[in-house]
Coordinates of C-alpha atoms in Angstrom, one line a residue:
X1 CA -26.0 -8.2 5.5
X2 CA -23.2 -10.6 4.6
X3 CA -19.6 -9.5 4.3
X4 CA -19.8 -9.8 0.5
X5 CA -22.9 -7.6 0.4
X6 CA -21.2 -5.1 2.7
X7 CA -18.1 -5.1 0.5
X8 CA -20.2 -4.5 -2.6
X9 CA -22.1 -1.7 -0.9
X10 CA -18.8 -0.1 0.2
X11 CA -17.4 -0.6 -3.3
X12 CA -20.2 1.5 -4.8
X13 CA -19.5 4.2 -2.1
X14 CA -15.8 4.4 -2.9
X15 CA -13.2 3.9 -0.1
X16 CA -13.5 0.8 2.1
X17 CA -12.1 0.4 5.5
X18 CA -9.6 -2.5 5.8
X19 CA -9.5 -4.2 9.2
X20 CA -6.1 -3.5 10.8
X21 CA -5.2 -7.2 11.4
X22 CA -6.0 -8.0 7.8
X23 CA -4.1 -5.0 6.5
X24 CA -1.1 -6.0 8.6
X25 CA -1.3 -9.6 7.4
X26 CA -1.7 -8.5 3.7
X27 CA 1.2 -6.1 3.9
X28 CA 3.5 -8.8 5.4
X29 CA 2.5 -11.3 2.7
X30 CA 2.9 -8.9 -0.2
X31 CA 6.3 -7.6 1.0
X32 CA 7.4 -11.2 1.3
X33 CA 6.2 -12.0 -2.2
X34 CA 8.0 -8.9 -3.6
X35 CA 11.3 -9.6 -1.7
X36 CA 11.2 -13.2 -3.0
X37 CA 10.5 -12.0 -6.5
X38 CA 7.4 -14.2 -6.6
X39 CA 5.3 -11.5 -8.3
X40 CA 6.2 -9.3 -11.1
X41 CA 4.7 -6.6 -13.4
X42 CA 1.0 -6.1 -13.1
X43 CA 0.5 -9.0 -10.7
X44 CA 2.9 -7.2 -8.4
X45 CA 1.0 -4.0 -8.8
X46 CA -2.3 -5.8 -8.1
X47 CA -0.8 -7.1 -4.8
X48 CA 0.9 -3.8 -3.9
X49 CA -2.2 -1.6 -4.5
X50 CA -5.0 -3.8 -3.1
X51 CA -6.3 -4.3 0.4
X52 CA -7.5 -7.5 2.0
X53 CA -11.1 -7.0 2.8
X54 CA -12.0 -10.5 4.2
X55 CA -10.9 -14.1 4.4
X56 CA -13.8 -16.6 4.2
X57 CA -12.3 -19.7 5.8
X58 CA -15.6 -21.6 5.6
X59 CA -15.4 -21.8 1.8
X60 CA -13.5 -24.6 0.1
X61 CA -11.0 -23.4 -1.0
X62 CA -10.9 -20.4 1.2
X63 CA -11.9 -17.1 -0.4
X64 CA -9.8 -14.0 0.0
X65 CA -11.5 -10.8 -1.0
X66 CA -9.3 -7.9 -2.2
X67 CA -10.4 -4.3 -2.7
X68 CA -8.8 -3.2 -6.0
X69 CA -9.3 0.3 -7.2
X70 CA -8.1 0.1 -10.7
X71 CA -10.2 -1.8 -13.2
X72 CA -7.1 -2.7 -15.3
X73 CA -5.8 -4.7 -12.3
X74 CA -9.1 -6.7 -11.8
X75 CA -8.4 -9.1 -14.6
X76 CA -8.8 -12.8 -14.2
X77 CA -5.3 -13.5 -15.5
X78 CA -3.7 -11.2 -12.9
X79 CA -5.9 -12.6 -10.1
X80 CA -4.8 -16.1 -11.0
X81 CA -1.1 -15.2 -11.1
X82 CA -1.3 -13.6 -7.7
X83 CA -3.3 -16.6 -6.3
X84 CA -0.6 -18.9 -7.7
X85 CA 2.2 -16.8 -6.1
X86 CA 0.5 -17.0 -2.7
X87 CA 1.2 -20.7 -2.9
X88 CA -1.8 -22.0 -1.0
X89 CA -5.1 -23.4 -2.2
X90 CA -7.4 -20.4 -2.2
X91 CA -9.7 -18.4 -4.4
X92 CA -9.1 -14.6 -4.8
X93 CA -12.1 -12.4 -5.4
X94 CA -11.4 -8.9 -6.6
X95 CA -13.8 -6.3 -5.5
X96 CA -14.0 -2.8 -7.1
X97 CA -13.2 -0.5 -4.2
X98 CA -10.6 1.9 -3.0
X99 CA -8.8 0.3 0.1
X100 CA -8.0 2.7 2.9
X101 CA -5.0 0.6 3.7
X102 CA -2.7 -1.2 1.2
X103 CA 1.0 -1.9 1.0
X104 CA 1.3 1.0 -1.5
X105 CA -0.5 3.4 0.8
X106 CA 1.7 2.3 3.7
X107 CA 4.8 2.8 1.6
X108 CA 3.6 6.3 0.5
X109 CA 2.9 7.2 4.1
X110 CA 6.3 6.0 5.3
X111 CA 8.0 8.0 2.5
X112 CA 6.0 11.1 3.4
X113 CA 6.9 10.6 7.1
X114 CA 10.6 10.3 6.3
X115 CA 10.4 13.4 4.0
X116 CA 8.7 15.5 6.7
X117 CA 11.3 14.3 9.3
X118 CA 14.2 15.2 7.0
X119 CA 12.7 18.7 6.4
X120 CA 12.2 19.2 10.1
X121 CA 15.7 18.1 10.8
X122 CA 17.2 20.6 8.3
X123 CA 14.9 23.5 9.5
X124 CA 16.0 22.9 13.1
X125 CA 19.7 22.5 12.3
X126 CA 21.6 25.3 14.2
X127 CA 23.9 25.9 11.2
X128 CA 21.0 26.2 8.8
X129 CA 19.2 28.5 11.2
X130 CA 22.3 30.7 11.6
X131 CA 22.7 30.9 7.8
X132 CA 19.0 31.8 7.3
X133 CA 19.3 34.5 9.9
X134 CA 22.6 35.8 8.6
X135 CA 21.5 36.1 4.9
X136 CA 18.1 37.9 4.4
X137 CA 17.4 36.3 1.0
X138 CA 18.5 32.8 2.1
X139 CA 15.9 30.0 2.2
X140 CA 15.8 26.3 2.0
X141 CA 14.6 25.5 -1.5
X142 CA 11.3 23.5 -1.4
X143 CA 11.9 19.9 -2.8
X144 CA 15.6 20.1 -2.3
X145 CA 15.7 18.0 0.9
X146 CA 15.7 14.2 0.4
X147 CA 15.7 11.7 3.3
X148 CA 18.6 9.3 3.5

């Protein structure tokens, strides 16, 4: 089956796997667009929450297929704004699917990693350990630790 057929089949099944190289490329592009202020509002959300499924370089212009979970983001106007922000001659095709890798998912994973690291650091701190041992009712309040 063609990549488009595979993407459509995967879309009906739910989550689709994004190739690591394409995920890395898309993350880099989207972070650059956001840092430059080239995308705002819903076009930014479209870029942030989508995953790059495929680039068809044989088409003229090239076709970039994005997995987009939320129907409200799969609007032609948003697609066109994002395509314009990318600054190259290409056609974006938005596929109804949940990407397993997107800039938003990467950001959430990084925040969770930092949170877990901060909690582990506090729990292993000698002063905190001593206070917890010294006071029987003492505890670290869940949700009170924030990474810096």
